[in-house]
CSV table of C-alpha atoms in Angstrom, one decimal:
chain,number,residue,atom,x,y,z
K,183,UNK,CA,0.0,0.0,0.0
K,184,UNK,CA,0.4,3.8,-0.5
K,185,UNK,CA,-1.1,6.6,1.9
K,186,UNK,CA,-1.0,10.2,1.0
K,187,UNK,CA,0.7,12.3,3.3
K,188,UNK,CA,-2.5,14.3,3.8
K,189,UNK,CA,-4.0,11.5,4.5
K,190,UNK,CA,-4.6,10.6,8.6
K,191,UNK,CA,-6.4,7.8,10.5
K,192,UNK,CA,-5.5,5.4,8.1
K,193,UNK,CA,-5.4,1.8,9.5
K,194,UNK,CA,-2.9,1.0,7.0
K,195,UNK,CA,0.6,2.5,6.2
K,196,UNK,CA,2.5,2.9,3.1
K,197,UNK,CA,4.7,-0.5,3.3
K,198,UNK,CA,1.9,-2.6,4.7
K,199,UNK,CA,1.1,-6.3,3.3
K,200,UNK,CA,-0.9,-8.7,4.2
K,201,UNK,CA,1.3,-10.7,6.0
K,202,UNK,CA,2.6,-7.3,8.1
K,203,UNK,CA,-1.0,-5.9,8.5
K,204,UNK,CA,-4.3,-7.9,9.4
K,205,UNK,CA,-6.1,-5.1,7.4
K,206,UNK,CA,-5.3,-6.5,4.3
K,207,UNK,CA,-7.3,-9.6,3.8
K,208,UNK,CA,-7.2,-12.4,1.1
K,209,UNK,CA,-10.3,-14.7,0.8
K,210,UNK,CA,-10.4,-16.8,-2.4
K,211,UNK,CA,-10.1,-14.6,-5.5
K,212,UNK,CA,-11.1,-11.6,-3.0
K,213,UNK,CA,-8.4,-8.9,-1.5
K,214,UNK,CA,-9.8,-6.4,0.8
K,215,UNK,CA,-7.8,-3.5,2.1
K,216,UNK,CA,-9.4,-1.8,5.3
K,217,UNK,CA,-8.2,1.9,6.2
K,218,UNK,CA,-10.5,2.2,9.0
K,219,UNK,CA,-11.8,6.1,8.8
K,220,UNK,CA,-9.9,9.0,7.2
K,221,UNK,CA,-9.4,12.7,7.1
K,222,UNK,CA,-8.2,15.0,4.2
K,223,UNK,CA,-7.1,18.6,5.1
K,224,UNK,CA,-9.5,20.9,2.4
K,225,UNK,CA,-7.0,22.8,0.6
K,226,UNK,CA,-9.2,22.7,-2.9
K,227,UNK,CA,-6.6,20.8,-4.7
K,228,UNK,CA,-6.4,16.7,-5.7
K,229,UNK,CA,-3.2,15.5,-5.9
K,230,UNK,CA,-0.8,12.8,-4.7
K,231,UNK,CA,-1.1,13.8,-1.0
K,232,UNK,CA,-5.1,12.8,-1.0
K,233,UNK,CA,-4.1,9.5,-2.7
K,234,UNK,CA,-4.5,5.4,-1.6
K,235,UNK,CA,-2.3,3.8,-4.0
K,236,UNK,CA,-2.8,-0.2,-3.5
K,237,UNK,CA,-0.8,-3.0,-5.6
K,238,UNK,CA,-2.4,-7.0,-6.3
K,239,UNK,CA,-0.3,-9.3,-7.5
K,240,UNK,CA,-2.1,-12.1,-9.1
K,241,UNK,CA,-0.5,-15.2,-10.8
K,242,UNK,CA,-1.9,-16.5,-14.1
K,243,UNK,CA,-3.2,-19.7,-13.5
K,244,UNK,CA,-2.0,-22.8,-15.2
K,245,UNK,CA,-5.4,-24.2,-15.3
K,246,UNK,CA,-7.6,-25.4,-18.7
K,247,UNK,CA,-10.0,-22.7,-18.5
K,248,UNK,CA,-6.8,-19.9,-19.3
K,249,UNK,CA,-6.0,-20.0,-22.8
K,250,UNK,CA,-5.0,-17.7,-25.1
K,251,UNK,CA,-7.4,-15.3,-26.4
K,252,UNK,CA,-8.9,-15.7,-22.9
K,253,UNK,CA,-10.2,-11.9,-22.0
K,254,UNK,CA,-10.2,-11.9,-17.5
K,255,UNK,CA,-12.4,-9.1,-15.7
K,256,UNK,CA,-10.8,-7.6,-13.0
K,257,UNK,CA,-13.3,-5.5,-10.8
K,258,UNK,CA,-12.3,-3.6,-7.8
K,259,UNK,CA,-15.3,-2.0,-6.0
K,260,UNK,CA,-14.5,1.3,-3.7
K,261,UNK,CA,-17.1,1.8,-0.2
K,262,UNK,CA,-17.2,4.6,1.6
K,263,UNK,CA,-19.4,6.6,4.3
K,264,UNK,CA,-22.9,6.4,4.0
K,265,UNK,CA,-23.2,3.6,1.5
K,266,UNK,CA,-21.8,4.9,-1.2
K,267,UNK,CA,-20.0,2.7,-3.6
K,268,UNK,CA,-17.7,3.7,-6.7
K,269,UNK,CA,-16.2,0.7,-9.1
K,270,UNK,CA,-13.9,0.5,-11.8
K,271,UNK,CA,-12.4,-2.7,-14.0
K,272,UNK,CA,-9.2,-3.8,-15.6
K,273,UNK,CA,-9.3,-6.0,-18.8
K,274,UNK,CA,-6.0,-8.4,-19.5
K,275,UNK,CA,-6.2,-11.0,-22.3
K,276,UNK,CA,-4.1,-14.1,-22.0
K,277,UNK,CA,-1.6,-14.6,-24.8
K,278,UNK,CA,0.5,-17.9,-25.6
K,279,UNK,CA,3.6,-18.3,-28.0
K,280,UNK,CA,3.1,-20.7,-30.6
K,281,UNK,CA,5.6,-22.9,-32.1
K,282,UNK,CA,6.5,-24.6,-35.2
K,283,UNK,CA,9.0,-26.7,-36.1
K,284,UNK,CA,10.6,-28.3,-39.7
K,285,UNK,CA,13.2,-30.8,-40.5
K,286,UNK,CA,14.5,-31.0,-44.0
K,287,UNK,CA,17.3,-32.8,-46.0
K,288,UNK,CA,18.4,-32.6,-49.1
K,289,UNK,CA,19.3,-36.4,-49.0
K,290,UNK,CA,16.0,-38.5,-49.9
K,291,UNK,CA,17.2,-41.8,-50.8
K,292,UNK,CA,20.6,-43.4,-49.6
K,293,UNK,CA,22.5,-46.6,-49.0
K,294,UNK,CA,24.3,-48.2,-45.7
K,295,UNK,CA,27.2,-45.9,-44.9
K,296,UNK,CA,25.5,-42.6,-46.5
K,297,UNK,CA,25.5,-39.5,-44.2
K,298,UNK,CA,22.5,-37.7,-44.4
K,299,UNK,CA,23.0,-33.3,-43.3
K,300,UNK,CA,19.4,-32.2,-41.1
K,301,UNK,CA,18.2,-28.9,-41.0
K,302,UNK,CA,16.0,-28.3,-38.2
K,303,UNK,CA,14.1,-24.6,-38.2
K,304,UNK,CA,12.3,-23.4,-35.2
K,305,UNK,CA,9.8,-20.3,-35.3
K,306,UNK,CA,6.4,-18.7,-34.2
K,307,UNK,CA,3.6,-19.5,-36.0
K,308,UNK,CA,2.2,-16.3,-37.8
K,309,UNK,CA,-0.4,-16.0,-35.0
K,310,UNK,CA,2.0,-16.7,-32.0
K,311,UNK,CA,2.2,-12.9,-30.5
K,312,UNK,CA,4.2,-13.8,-27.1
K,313,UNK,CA,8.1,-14.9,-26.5
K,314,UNK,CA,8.7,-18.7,-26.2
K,315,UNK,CA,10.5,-19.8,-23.2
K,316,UNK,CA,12.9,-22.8,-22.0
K,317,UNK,CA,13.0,-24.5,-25.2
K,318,UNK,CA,14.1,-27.8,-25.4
K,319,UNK,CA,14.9,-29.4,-29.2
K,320,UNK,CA,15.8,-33.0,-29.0
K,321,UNK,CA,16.8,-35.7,-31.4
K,322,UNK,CA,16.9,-39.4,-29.7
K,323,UNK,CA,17.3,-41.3,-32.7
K,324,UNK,CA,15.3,-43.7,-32.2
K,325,UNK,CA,15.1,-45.6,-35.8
K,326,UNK,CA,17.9,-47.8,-35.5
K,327,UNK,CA,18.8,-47.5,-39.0
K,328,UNK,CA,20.3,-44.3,-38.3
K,329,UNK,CA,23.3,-43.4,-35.9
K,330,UNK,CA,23.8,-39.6,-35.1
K,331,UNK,CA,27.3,-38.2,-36.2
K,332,UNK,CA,28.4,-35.9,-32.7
K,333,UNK,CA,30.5,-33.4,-32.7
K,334,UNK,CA,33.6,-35.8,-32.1
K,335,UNK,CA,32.9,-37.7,-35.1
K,336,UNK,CA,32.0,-34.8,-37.7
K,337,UNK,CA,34.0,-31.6,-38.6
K,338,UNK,CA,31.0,-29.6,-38.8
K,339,UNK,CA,28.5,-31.1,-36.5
K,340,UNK,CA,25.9,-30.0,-34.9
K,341,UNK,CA,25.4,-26.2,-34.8
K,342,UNK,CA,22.6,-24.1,-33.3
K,343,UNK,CA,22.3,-20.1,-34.2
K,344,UNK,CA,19.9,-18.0,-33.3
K,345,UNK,CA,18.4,-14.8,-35.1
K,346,UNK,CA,17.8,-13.4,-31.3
K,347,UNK,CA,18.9,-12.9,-28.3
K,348,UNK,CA,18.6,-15.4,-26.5
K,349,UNK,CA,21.7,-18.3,-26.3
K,350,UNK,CA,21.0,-21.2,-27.9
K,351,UNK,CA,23.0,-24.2,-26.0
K,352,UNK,CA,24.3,-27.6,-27.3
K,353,UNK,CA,23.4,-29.7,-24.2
K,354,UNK,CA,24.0,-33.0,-25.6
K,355,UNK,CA,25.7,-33.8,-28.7
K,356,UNK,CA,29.8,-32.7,-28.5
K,357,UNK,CA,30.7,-35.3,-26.6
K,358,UNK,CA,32.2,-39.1,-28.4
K,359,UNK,CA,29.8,-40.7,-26.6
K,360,UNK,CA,27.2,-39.1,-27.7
K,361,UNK,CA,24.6,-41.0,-28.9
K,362,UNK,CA,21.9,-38.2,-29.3
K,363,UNK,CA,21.1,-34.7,-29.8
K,364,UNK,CA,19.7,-31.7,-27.2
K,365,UNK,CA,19.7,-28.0,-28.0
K,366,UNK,CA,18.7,-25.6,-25.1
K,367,UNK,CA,17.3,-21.9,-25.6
K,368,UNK,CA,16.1,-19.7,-22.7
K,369,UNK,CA,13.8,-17.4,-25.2
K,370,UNK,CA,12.6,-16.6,-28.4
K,371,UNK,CA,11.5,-13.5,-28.9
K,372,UNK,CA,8.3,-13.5,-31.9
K,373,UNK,CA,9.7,-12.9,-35.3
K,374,UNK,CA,13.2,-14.7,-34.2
K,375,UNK,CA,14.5,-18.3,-35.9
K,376,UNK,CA,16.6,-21.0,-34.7
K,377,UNK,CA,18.6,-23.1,-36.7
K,378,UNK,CA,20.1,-26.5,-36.1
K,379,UNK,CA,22.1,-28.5,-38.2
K,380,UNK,CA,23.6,-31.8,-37.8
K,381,UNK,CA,24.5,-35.0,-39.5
K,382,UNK,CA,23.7,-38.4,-39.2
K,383,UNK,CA,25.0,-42.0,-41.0
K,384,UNK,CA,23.0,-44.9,-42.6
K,385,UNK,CA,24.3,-47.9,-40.7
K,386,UNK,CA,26.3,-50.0,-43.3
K,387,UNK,CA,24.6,-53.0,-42.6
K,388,UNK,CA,20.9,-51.3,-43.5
K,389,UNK,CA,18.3,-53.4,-45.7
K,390,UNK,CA,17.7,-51.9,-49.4
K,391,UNK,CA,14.0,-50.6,-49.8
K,392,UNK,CA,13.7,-49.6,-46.3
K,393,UNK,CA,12.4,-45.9,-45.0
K,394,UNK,CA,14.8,-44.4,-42.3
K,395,UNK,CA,13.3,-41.7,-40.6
K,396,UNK,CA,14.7,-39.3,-38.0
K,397,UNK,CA,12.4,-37.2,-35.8
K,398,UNK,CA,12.8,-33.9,-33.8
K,399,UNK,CA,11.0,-33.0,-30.5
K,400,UNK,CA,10.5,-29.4,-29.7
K,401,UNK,CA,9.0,-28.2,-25.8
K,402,UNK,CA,8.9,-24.8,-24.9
K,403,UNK,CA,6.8,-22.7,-22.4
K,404,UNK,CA,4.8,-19.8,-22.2
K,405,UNK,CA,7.0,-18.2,-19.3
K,406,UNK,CA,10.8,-18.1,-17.8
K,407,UNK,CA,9.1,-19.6,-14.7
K,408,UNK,CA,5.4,-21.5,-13.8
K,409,UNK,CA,4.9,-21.2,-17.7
K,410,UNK,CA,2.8,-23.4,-19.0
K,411,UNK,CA,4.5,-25.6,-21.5
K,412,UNK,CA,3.5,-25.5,-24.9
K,413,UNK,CA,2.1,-28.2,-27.5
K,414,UNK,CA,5.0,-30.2,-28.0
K,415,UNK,CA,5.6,-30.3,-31.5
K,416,UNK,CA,7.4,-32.7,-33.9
K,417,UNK,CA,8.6,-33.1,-37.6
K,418,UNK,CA,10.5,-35.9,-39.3
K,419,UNK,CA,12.4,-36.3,-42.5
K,420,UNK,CA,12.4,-40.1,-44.5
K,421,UNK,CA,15.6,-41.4,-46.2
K,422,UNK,CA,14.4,-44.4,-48.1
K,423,UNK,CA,17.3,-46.8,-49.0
K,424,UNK,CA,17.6,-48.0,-52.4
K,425,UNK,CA,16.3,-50.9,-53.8
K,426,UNK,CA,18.1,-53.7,-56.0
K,427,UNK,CA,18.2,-52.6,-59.6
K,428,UNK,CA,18.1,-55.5,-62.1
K,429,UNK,CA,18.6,-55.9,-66.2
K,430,UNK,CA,18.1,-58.6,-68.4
K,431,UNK,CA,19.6,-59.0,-72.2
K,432,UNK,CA,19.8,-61.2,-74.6
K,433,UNK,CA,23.7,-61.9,-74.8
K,434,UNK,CA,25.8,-64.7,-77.0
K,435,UNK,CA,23.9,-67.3,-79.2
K,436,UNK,CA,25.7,-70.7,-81.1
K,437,UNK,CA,23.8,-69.6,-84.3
K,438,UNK,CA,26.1,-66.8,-86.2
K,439,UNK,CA,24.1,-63.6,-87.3
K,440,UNK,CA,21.5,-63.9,-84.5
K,441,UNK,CA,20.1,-60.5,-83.5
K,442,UNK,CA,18.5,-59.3,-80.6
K,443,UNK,CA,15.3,-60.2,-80.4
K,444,UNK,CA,15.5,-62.8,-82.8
K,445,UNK,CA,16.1,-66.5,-81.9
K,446,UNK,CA,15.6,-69.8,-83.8
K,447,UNK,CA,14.3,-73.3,-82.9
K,448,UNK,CA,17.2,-75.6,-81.9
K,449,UNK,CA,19.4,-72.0,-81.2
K,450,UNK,CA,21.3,-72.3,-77.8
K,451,UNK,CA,21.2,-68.7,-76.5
K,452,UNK,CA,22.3,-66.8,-73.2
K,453,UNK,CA,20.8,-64.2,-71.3
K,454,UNK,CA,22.6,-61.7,-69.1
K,455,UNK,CA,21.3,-60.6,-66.0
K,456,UNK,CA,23.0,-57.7,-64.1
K,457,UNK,CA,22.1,-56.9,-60.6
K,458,UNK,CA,23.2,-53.6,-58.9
K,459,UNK,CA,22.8,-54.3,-55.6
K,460,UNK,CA,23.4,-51.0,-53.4
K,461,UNK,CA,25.4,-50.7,-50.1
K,462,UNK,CA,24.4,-52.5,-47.3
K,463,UNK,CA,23.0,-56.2,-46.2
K,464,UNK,CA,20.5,-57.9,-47.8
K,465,UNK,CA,19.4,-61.7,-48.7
K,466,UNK,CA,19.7,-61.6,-52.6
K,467,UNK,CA,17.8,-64.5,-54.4
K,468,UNK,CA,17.2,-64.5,-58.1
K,469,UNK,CA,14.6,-66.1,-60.0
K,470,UNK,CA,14.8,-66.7,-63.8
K,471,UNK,CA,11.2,-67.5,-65.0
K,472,UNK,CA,11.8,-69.0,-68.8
K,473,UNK,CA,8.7,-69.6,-71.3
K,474,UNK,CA,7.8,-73.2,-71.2
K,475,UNK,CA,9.2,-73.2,-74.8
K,476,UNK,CA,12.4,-72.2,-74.0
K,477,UNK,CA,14.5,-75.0,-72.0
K,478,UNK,CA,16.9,-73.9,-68.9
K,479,UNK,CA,20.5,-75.3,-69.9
K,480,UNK,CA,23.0,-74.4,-67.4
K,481,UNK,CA,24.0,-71.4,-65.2
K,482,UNK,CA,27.2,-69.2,-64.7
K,483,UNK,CA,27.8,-66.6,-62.1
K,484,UNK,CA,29.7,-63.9,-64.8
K,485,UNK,CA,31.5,-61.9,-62.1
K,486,UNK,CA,31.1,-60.7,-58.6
K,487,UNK,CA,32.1,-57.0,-57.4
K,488,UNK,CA,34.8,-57.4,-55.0
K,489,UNK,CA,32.7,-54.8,-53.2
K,490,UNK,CA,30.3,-57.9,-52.2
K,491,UNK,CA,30.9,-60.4,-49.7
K,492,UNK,CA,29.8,-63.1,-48.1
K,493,UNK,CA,27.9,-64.3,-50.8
K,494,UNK,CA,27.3,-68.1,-50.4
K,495,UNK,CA,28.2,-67.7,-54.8
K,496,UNK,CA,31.5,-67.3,-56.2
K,497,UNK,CA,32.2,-65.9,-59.7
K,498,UNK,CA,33.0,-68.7,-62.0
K,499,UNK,CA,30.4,-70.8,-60.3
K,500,UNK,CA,27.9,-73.0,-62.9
K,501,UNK,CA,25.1,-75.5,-62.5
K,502,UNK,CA,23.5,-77.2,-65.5
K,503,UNK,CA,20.4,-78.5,-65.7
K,504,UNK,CA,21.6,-82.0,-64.9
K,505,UNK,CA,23.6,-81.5,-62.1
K,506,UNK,CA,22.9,-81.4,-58.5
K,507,UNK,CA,26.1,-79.9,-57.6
K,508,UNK,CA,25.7,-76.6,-56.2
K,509,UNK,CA,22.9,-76.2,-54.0
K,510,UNK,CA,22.8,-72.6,-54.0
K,511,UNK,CA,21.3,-72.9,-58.0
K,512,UNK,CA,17.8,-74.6,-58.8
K,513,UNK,CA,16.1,-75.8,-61.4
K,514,UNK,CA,12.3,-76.2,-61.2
K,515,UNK,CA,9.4,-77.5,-63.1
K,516,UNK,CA,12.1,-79.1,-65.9
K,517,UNK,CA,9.8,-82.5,-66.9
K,518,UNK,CA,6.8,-82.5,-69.2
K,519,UNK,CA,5.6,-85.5,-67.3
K,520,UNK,CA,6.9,-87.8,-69.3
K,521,UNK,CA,10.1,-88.1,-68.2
K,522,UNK,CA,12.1,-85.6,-70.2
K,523,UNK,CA,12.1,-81.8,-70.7
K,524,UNK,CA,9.1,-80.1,-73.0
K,525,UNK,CA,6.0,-78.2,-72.8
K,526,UNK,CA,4.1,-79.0,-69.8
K,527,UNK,CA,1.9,-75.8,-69.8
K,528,UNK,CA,4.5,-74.9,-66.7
K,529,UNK,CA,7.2,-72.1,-67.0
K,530,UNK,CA,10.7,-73.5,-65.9
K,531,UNK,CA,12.7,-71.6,-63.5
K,532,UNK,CA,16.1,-71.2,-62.5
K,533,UNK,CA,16.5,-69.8,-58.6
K,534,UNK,CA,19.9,-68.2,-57.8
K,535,UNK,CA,21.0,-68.0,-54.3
K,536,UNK,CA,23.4,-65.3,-53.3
């Protein structure tokens, strides 16, 4: 409180509270302030010295009912001798930040061992109209496809600037054994960006024709302190690996002048089939589907990338039709029923192992 100087037989004292003074009361959502009866010298003038100057402090509520846009009524009523009665109101509107986040890559596909660069972009939505507090981006990997690269693995990994004031901190994410990202900002103001960049690797041993995706988490609130915290928000960005690619031709052929596509009855031709099979781990297993005209003969593996191991194949391997040598090559649906090879209404096939 605040009493006048003119002003005497006040209960109540510049300074008082309402712990100090047991004229100040708080009931619910109702202060009252007491001054007992007063007297005010008449020297035809109104100014400071004829004044009562209280102060409320009232603490926004984190309850559901308080949102933003929310317009509160505050009404203080003023009695005095005789019954009479004087009022007057305050209008406050409650107002909450409102955050967006977006992840982007340029990388969109990939193989095992590729690292993908993030961009991560936080900012007020275009109706946000108050500062977002105690932000907290995080990045906890959780696709197991994907290993973050920390700032002891990657030159230029991971950065977080700010178009404010406020200090943007890398909480988790410099040290080796970090295994996950966390960026820290005390505030950020409307109209201010922060920008996070940081890299992460394809494990080499990832399947082809997979999606990898890689999710950020942003929480904020709507004050430095007893904020209420904001609808956590999250985006994610998709690397899908790549998938086998295979080609078939029509390649050598016993009969001179044969040209592709022409073949003749009683011709012995081969076909070549060429698989690019992208980085990674993957069970590879080919299947040759012939008309039931044309007759399976025998099978070479051409050449193997030295790029490619652990195949259960080696280049130079061959199977023909007849032999039961290597398991790893097939032959299906060979006999017309009659004991020998012909046209049995079935397609033959010819399964390749890898």
């Amino acid at each position: 409180t605040q009493v006048g100087p003119a002003v005497t037989g006040s209960n109540l004292a510049t300074g008082d509270t309402d712990v100090s003074s047991a004229d100040i009361t708080i009931a619910g959502q109702v202060v009252t302030f007491d001054f007992g009866t007063l007297q005010t010298p008449g020297d035809n003038v109104v100014d400071t010295n004829d004044q009562l100057i209280m102060t409320v402090t009232a603490l926004v509520q984190n309850i559901p009912a308080n949102v933003g846009g929310v317009v509160l009524d505050n009404d203080v009523e003023l009695q005095f001798t005789n019954g009479g009665t004087d009022t007057s109101d305050e209008q406050v509107e409650i107002i909450e930040p409102l955050l967006t986040i977006d992840k982007t890559s340029p990388t969109t596909t990939g193989d095992g061992g590729d690292v993908v660069s993030y961009t991560v972009t936080v900012q007020h939505d275009p109706t946000s109209v108050s500062p977002a507090y105690n932000l907290v981006i995080q990045d906890l990997f959780g696709d197991a496809n994907l290993d973050f690269v920390n700032a002891a693995d990657g030159a230029n990994n991971p950065t977080a600037v700010t178009s404010g004031s406020g200090t943007a901190t890398i909480t988790t994410g410099t040290g080796a054994a970090d295994t996950t990202l966390r960026i820290d900002l005390d505030v950020l103001e409307v109209g201010e960006t922060l920008t996070i960049t940081f890299d992460a690797q394809i494990i080499p041993g990832v399947a082809a024709g997979i999606n990898v995706v890689n999710t950020s988490i942003l929480d904020y609130d709507s004050g430095p302190s007893n904020g209420r915290p904001g609808t956590q928000e999250t985006d994610d960005h998709t690397v899908t690996t790549n998938a086998p690619v295979f080609d078939k031709a029509l390649g050598s052929s016993d009969v001179t002048g044969t040209t592709d596509p022409s073949i003749t009855i009683g011709e012995v031709v081969s076909f070549t089939i060429t698989a690019a099979i992208p980085e990674g781990t993957n069970n590879i297993n080919i299947t040759d589907t012939l008309p039931d005209v044309l007759e399976p003969v025998a099978v070479t593996i051409t050449s193997i990338d030295p790029n490619i191991t652990s195949s259960t194949l080696s280049q130079g391997d061959t199977e023909d039709a007849t032999d039961t040598v290597n398991p790893n090559i097939t032959y299906q649906d060979l006999s017309d029923g009659a004991g020998g090879a012909g046209t049995d209404g079935i397609n033959d096939t010819v399964a390749i192992d890898f």
